[in-house]
mmCIF file of C-alpha atoms in Angstrom:
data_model
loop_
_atom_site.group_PDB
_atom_site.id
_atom_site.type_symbol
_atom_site.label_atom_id
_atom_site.label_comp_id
_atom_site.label_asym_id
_atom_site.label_seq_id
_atom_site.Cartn_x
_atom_site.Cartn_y
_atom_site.Cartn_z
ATOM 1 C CA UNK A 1 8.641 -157.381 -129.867
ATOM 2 C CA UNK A 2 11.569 -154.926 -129.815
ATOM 3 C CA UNK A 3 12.496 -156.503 -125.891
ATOM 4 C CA UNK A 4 12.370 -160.178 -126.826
ATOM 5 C CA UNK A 5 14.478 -159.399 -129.824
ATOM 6 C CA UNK A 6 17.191 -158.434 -127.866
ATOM 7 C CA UNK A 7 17.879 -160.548 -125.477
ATOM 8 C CA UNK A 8 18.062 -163.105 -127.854
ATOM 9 C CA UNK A 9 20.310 -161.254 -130.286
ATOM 10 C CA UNK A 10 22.494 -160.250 -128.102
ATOM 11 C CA UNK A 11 22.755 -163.234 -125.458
ATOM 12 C CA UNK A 12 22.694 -166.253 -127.699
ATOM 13 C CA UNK A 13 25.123 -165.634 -130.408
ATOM 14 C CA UNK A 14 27.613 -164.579 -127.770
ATOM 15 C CA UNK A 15 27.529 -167.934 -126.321
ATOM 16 C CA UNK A 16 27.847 -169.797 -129.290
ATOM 17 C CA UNK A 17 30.411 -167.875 -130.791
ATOM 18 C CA UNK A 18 32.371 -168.282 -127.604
ATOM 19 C CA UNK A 19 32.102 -172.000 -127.828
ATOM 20 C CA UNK A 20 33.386 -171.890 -131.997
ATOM 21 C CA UNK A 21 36.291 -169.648 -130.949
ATOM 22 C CA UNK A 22 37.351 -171.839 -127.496
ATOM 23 C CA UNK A 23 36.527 -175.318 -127.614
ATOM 24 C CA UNK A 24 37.757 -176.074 -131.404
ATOM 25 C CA UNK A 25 37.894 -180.232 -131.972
ATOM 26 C CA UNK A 26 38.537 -182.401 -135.086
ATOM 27 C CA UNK A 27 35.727 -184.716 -134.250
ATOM 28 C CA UNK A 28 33.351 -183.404 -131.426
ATOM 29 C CA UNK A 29 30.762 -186.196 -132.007
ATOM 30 C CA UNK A 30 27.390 -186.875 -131.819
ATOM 31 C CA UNK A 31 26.612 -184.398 -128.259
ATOM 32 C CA UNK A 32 24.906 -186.094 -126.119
ATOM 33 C CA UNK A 33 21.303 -184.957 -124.577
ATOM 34 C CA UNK A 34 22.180 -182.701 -121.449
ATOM 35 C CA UNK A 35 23.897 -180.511 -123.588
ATOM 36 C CA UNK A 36 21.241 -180.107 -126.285
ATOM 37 C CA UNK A 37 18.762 -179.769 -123.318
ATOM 38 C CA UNK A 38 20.623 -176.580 -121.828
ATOM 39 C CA UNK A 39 21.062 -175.163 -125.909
ATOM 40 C CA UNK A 40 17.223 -175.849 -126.085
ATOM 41 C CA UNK A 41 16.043 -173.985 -122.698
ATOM 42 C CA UNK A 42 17.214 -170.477 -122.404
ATOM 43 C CA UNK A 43 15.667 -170.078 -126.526
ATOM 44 C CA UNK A 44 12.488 -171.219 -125.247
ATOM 45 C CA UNK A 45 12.407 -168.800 -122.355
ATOM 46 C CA UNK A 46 13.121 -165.676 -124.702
ATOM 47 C CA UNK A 47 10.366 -166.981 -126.788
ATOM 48 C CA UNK A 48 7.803 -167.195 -124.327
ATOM 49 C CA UNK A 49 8.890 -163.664 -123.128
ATOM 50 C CA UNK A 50 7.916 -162.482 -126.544
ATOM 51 C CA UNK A 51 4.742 -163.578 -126.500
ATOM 52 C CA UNK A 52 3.971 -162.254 -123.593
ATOM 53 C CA UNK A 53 4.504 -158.942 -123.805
ATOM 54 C CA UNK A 54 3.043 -159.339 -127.574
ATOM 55 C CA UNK A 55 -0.038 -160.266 -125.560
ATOM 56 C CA UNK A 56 -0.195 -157.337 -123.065
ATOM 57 C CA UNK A 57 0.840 -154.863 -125.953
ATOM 58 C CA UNK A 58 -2.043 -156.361 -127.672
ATOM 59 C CA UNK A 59 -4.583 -156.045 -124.714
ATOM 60 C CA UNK A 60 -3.371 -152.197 -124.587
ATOM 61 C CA UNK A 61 -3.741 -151.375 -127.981
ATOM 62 C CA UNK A 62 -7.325 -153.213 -127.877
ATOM 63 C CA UNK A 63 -8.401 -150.994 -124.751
ATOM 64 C CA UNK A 64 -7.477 -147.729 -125.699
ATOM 65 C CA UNK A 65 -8.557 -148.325 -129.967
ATOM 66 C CA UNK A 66 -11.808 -149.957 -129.021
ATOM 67 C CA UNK A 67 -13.080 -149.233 -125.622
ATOM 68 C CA UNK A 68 -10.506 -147.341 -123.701
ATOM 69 C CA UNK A 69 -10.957 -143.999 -125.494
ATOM 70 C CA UNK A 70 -11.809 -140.606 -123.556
ATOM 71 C CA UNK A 71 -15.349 -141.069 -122.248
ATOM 72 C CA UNK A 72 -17.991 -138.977 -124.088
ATOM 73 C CA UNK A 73 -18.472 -134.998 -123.290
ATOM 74 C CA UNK A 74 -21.687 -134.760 -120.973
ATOM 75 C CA UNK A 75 -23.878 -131.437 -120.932
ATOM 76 C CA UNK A 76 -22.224 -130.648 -117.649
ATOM 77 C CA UNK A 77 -18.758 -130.602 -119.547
ATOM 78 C CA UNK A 78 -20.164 -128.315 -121.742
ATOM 79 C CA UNK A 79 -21.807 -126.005 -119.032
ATOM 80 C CA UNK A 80 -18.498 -125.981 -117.305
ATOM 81 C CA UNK A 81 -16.067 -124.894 -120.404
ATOM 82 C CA UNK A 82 -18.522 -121.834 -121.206
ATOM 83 C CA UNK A 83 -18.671 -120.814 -117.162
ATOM 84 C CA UNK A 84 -14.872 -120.799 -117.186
ATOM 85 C CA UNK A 85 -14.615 -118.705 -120.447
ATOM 86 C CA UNK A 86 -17.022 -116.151 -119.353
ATOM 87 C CA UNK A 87 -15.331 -115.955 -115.820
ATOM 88 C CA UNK A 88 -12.503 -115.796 -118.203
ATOM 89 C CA UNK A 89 -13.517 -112.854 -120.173
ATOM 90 C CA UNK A 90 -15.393 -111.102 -117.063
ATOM 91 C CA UNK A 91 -11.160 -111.247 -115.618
ATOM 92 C CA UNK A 92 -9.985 -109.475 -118.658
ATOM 93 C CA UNK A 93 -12.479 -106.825 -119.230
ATOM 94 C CA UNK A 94 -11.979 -105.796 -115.183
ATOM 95 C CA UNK A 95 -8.042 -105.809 -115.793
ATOM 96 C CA UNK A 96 -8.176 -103.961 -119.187
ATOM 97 C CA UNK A 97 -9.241 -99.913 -118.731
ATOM 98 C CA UNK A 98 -11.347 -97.734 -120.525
ATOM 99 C CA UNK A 99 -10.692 -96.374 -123.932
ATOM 100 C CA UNK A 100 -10.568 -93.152 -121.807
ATOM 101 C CA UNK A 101 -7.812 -93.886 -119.658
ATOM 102 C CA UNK A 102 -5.989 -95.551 -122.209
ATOM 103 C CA UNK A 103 -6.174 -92.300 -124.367
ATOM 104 C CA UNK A 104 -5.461 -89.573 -122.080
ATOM 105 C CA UNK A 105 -2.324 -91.717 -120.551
ATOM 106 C CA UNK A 106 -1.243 -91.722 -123.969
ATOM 107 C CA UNK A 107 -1.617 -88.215 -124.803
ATOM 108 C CA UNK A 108 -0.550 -86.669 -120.938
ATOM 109 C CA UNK A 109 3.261 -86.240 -122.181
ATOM 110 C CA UNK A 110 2.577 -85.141 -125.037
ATOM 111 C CA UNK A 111 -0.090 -82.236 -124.653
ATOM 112 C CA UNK A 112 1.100 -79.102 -123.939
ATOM 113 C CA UNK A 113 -0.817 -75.713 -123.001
ATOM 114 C CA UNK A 114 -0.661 -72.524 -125.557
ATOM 115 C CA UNK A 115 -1.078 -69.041 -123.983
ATOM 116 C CA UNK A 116 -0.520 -65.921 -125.814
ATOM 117 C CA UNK A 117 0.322 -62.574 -123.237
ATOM 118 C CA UNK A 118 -1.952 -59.482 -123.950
ATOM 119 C CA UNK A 119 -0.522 -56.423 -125.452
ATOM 120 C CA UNK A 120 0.700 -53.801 -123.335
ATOM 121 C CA UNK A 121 -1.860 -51.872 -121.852
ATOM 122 C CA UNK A 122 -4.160 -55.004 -122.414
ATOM 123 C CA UNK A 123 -5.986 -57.182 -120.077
ATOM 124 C CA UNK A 124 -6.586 -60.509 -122.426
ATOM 125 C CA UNK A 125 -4.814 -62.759 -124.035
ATOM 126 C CA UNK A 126 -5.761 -66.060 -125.414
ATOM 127 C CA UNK A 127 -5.743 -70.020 -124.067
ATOM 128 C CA UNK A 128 -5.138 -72.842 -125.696
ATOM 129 C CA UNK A 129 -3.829 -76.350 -126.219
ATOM 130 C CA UNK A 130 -1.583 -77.992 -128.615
ATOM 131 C CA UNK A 131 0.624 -81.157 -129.054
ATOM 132 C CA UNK A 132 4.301 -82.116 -129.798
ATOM 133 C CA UNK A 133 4.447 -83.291 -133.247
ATOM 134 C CA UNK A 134 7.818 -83.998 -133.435
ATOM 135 C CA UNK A 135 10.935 -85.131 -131.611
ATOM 136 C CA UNK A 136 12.567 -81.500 -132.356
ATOM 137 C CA UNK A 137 9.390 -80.335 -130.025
ATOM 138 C CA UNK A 138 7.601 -78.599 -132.776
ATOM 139 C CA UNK A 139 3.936 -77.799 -131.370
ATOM 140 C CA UNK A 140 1.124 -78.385 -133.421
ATOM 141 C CA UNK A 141 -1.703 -76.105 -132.544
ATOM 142 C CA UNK A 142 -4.801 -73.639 -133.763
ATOM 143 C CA UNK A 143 -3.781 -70.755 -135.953
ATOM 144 C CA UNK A 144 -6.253 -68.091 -133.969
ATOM 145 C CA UNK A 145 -5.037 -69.048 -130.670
ATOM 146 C CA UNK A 146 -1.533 -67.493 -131.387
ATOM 147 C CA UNK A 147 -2.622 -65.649 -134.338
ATOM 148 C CA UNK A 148 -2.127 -62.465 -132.182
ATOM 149 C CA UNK A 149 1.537 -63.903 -131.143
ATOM 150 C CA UNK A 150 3.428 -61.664 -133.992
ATOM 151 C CA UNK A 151 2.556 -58.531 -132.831
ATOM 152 C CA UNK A 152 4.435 -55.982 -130.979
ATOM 153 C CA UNK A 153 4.411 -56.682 -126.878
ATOM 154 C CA UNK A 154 2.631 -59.969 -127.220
ATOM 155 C CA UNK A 155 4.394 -63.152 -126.623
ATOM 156 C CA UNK A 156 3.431 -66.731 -127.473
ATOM 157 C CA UNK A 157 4.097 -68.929 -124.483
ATOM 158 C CA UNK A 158 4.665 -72.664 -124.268
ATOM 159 C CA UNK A 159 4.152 -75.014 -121.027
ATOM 160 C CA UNK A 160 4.607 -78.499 -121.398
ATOM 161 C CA UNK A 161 3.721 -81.541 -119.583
ATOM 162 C CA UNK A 162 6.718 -81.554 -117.182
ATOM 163 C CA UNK A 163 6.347 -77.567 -116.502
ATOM 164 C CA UNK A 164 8.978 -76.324 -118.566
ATOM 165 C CA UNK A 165 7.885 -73.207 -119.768
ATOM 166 C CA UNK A 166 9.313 -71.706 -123.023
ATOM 167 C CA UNK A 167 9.136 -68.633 -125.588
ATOM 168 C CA UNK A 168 7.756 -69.967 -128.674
ATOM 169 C CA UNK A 169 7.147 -68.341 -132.310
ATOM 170 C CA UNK A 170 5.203 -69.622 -135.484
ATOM 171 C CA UNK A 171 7.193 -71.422 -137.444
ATOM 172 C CA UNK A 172 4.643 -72.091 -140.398
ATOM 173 C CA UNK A 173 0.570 -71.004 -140.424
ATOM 174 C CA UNK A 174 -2.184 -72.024 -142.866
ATOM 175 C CA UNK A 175 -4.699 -69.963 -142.294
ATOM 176 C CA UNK A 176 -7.179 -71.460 -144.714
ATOM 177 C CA UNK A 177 -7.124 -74.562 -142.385
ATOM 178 C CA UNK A 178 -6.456 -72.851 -139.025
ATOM 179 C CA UNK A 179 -3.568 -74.835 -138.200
ATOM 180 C CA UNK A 180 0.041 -73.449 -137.009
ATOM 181 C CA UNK A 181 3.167 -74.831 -136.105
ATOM 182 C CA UNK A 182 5.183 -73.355 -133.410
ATOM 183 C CA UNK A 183 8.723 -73.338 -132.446
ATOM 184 C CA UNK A 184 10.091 -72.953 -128.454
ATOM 185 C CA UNK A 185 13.262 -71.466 -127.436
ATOM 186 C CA UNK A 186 13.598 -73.587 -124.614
ATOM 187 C CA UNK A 187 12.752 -77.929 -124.352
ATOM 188 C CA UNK A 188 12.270 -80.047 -121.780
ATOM 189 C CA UNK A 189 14.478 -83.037 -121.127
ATOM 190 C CA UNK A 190 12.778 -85.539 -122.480
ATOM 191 C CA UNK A 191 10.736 -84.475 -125.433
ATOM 192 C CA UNK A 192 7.541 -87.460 -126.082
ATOM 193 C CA UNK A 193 5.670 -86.455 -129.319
ATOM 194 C CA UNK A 194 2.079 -87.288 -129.805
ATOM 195 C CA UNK A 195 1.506 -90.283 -132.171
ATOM 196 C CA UNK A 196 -1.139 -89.653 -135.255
ATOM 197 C CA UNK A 197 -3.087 -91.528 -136.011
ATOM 198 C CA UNK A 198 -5.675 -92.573 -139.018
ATOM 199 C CA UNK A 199 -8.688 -91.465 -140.298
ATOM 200 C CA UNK A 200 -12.482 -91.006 -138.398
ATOM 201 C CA UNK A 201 -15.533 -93.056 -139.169
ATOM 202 C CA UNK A 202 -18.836 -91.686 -137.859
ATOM 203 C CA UNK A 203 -19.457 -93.493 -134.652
ATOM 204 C CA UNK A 204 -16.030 -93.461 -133.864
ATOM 205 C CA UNK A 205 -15.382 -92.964 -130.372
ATOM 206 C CA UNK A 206 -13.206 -89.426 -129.949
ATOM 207 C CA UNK A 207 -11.724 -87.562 -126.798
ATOM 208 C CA UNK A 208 -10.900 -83.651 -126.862
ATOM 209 C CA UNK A 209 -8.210 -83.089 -124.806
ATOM 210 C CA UNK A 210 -7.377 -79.113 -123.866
ATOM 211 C CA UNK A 211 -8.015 -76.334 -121.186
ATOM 212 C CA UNK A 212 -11.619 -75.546 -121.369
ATOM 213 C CA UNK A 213 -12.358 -72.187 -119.614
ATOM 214 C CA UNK A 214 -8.828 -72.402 -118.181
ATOM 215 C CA UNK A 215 -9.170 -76.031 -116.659
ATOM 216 C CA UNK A 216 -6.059 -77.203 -117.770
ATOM 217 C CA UNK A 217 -5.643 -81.280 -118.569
ATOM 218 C CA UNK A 218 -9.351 -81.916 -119.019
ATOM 219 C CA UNK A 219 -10.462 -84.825 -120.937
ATOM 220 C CA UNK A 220 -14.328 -85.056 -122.803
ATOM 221 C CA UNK A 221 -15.237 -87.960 -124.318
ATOM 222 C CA UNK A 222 -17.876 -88.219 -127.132
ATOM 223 C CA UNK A 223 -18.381 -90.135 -130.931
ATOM 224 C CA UNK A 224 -17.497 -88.766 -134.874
ATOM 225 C CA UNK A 225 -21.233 -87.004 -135.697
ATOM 226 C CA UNK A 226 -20.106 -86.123 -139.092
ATOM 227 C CA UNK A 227 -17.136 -86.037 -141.726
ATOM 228 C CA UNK A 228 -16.298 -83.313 -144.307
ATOM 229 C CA UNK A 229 -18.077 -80.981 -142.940
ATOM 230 C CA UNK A 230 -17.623 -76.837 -144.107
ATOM 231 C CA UNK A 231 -18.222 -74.336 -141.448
ATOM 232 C CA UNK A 232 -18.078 -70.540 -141.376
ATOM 233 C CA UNK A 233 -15.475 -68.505 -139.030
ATOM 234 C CA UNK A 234 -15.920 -65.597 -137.226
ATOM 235 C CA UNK A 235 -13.827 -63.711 -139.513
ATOM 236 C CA UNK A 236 -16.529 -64.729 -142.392
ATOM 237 C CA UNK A 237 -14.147 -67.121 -143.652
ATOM 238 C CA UNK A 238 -14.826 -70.529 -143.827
ATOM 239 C CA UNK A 239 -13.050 -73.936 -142.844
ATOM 240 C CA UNK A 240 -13.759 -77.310 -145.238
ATOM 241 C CA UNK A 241 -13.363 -81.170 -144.477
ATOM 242 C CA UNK A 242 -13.667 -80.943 -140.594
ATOM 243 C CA UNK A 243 -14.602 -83.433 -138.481
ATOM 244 C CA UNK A 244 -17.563 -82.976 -136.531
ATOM 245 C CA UNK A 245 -18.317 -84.465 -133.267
ATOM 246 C CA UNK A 246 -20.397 -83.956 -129.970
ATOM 247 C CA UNK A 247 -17.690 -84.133 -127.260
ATOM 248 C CA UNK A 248 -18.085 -81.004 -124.947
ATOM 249 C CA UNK A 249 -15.472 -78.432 -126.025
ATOM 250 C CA UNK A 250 -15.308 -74.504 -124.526
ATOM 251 C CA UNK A 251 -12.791 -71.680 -125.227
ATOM 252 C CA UNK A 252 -9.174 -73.463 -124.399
ATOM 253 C CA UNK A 253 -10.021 -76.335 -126.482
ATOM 254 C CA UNK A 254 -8.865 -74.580 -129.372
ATOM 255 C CA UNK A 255 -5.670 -76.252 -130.736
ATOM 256 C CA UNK A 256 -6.136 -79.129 -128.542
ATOM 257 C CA UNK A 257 -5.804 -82.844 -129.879
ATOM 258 C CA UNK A 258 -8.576 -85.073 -130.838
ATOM 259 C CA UNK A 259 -7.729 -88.636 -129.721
ATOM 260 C CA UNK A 260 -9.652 -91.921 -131.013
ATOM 261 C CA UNK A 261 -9.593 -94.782 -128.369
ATOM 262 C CA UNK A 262 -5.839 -95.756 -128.503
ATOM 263 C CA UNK A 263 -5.004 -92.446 -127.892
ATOM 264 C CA UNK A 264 -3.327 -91.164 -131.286
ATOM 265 C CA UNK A 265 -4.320 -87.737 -132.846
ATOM 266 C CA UNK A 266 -6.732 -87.726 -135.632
ATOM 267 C CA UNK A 267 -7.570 -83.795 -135.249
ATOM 268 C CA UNK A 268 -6.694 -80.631 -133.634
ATOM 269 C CA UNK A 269 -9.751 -78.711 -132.377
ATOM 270 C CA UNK A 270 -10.582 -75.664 -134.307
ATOM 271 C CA UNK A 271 -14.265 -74.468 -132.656
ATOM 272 C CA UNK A 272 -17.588 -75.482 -132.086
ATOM 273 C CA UNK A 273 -21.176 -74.221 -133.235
ATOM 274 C CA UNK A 274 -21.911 -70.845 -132.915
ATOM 275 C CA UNK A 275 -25.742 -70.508 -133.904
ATOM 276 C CA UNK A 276 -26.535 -67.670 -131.357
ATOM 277 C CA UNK A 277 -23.446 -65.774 -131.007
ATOM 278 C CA UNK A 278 -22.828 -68.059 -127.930
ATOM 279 C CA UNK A 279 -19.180 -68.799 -127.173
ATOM 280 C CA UNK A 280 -19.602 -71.966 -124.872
ATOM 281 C CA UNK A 281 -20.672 -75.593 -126.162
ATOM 282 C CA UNK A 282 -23.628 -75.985 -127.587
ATOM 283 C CA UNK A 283 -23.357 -79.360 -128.185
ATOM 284 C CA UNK A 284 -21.178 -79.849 -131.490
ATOM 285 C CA UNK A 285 -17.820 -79.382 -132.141
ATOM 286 C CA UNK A 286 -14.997 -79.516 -135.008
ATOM 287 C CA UNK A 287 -11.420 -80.429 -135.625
ATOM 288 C CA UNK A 288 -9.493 -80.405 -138.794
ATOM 289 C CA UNK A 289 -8.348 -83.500 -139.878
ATOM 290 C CA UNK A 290 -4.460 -84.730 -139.062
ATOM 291 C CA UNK A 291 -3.987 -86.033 -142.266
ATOM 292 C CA UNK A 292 -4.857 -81.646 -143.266
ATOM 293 C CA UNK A 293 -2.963 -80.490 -139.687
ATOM 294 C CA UNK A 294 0.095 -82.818 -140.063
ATOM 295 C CA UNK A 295 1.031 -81.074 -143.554
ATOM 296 C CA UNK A 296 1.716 -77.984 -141.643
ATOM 297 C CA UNK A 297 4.437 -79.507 -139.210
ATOM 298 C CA UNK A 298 5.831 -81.322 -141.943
ATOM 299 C CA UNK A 299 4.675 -84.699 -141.075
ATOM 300 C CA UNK A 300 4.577 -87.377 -143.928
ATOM 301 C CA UNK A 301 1.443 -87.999 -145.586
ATOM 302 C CA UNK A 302 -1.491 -90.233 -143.100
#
């Protein structure tokens, strides 16, 4: 409608105001029939023009409203949308690593390995592991690994991620949680602290990172057995609200983080079961919460 409208709005006034402004007569007169004939002819054209395309706009709209529509989805439609989207998902699982990987890439800059020298005259010291808790490269680590670390002759050494090596002393200790906070004379250049992370469900996947019988950078993976669990120590002291879990940890664990699946602390290894006076894994293991550990370094509130 809108094209036969125009042509006929904008061509036939035109001409007929062109006649009213240039011809102008006292008495034109009856005009005779050539005239009306040409007046008569090009209005007639427009109109049939209209109706035309009224008609094929018509057809159109009568195709696609009552025939024309998308044709019905067949059972082979349907058996090719779900082959795509599980070729689709099979893509993205290949592409997308393990909780694993994704945790100890994560933690790699941020873990750091905890020694403490032997006296003078001695022949042991003590391994460990520990994490950067803050961007001031505070370490965040197991009170009885560097429990030793005050005493004369014995120093408390730091090595982190990039190899810089540094004297470090304890800041802050909490003994009844086994958790200490260490300080470093010396940082690297770019100092990445670890990011904490929530609290542990049972079944929650978990992966001890530490040095395990001096294997530095080694990775276990396991689940959350337990919550809340109280343990004794060594000492005959005991340790409350620990997490409990069945990832394989050995001496240099201790002080170590405990990452869930996106690679954020939720504990710092404090021991595993000792039912036989054995010091290697057993098959259960505990870390103190980082909501408990974070206190120590100062860190708000999880």
């Amino acid at each position: 409608m809108d094209r036969s409208a125009t042509p006929s709005a904008v061509g036939i006034p035109a001409q007929s105001s062109g006649r009213a402004l240039g011809r102008i007569e006292p008495d034109p007169g009856p005009p005779d029939d050539r005239p009306a004939t040409r007046r008569r002819r090009p209005r007639l054209r427009w109109v049939a023009l209209g109706v035309v395309v009224l008609v094929v706009l018509g057809v159109l709209a009568f195709r696609q409203f009552a025939g024309g529509g998308p044709a019905p989805i067949t059972r082979a439609d349907v058996d090719r949308a779900v082959q795509q989207g599980v070729q689709r998902a099979q893509t993205q699982q290949r592409n997308t690593p393990p909780d694993a990987v994704t945790a100890y890439r994560k933690i790699l800059p941020s873990l750091v390995t905890v020694t403490t020298e032997p006296a003078a005259g001695g022949t042991t010291g003590e391994l460990g592991a520990g994490v950067v808790a803050n961007d001031q490269g505070a370490v965040l680590t197991a009170l009885h690994v560097v429990a030793d670390g005050d005493q004369a002759g014995r120093r408390i050494r730091v090595r982190f991620s990039d190899g810089t090596v540094a004297t470090a002393r304890v800041a802050s200790k909490q003994p009844a949680t086994d958790i200490a906070v260490l300080t470093v004379d010396t940082l690297p250049q770019v100092v990445v602290p670890a990011v904490m992370g929530g609290g542990a469900q049972v079944g929650d996947a978990v992966f001890p990172v530490g040095n395990p019988l001096g294997l530095e950078g080694t990775l276990t993976a396991g689940v959350v057995s337990a919550t809340g669990r109280t343990v004794r120590t060594d000492t005959g002291g005991t340790l409350a609200n620990l997490i409990q879990f069945d990832a394989a940890v050995n001496p240099g664990n201790s002080g170590g983080p405990l990452l869930d699946r996106n690679g954020q602390v939720i504990g710092v290894v404090t021991g595993l079961a000792n039912p036989s006076a054995q010091k290697y894994f057993v098959g259960i293991g505990f870390a103190v919460p980082i909501a408990t550990a974070g206190g120590a370094a100062g860190l708000p509130p999880r």
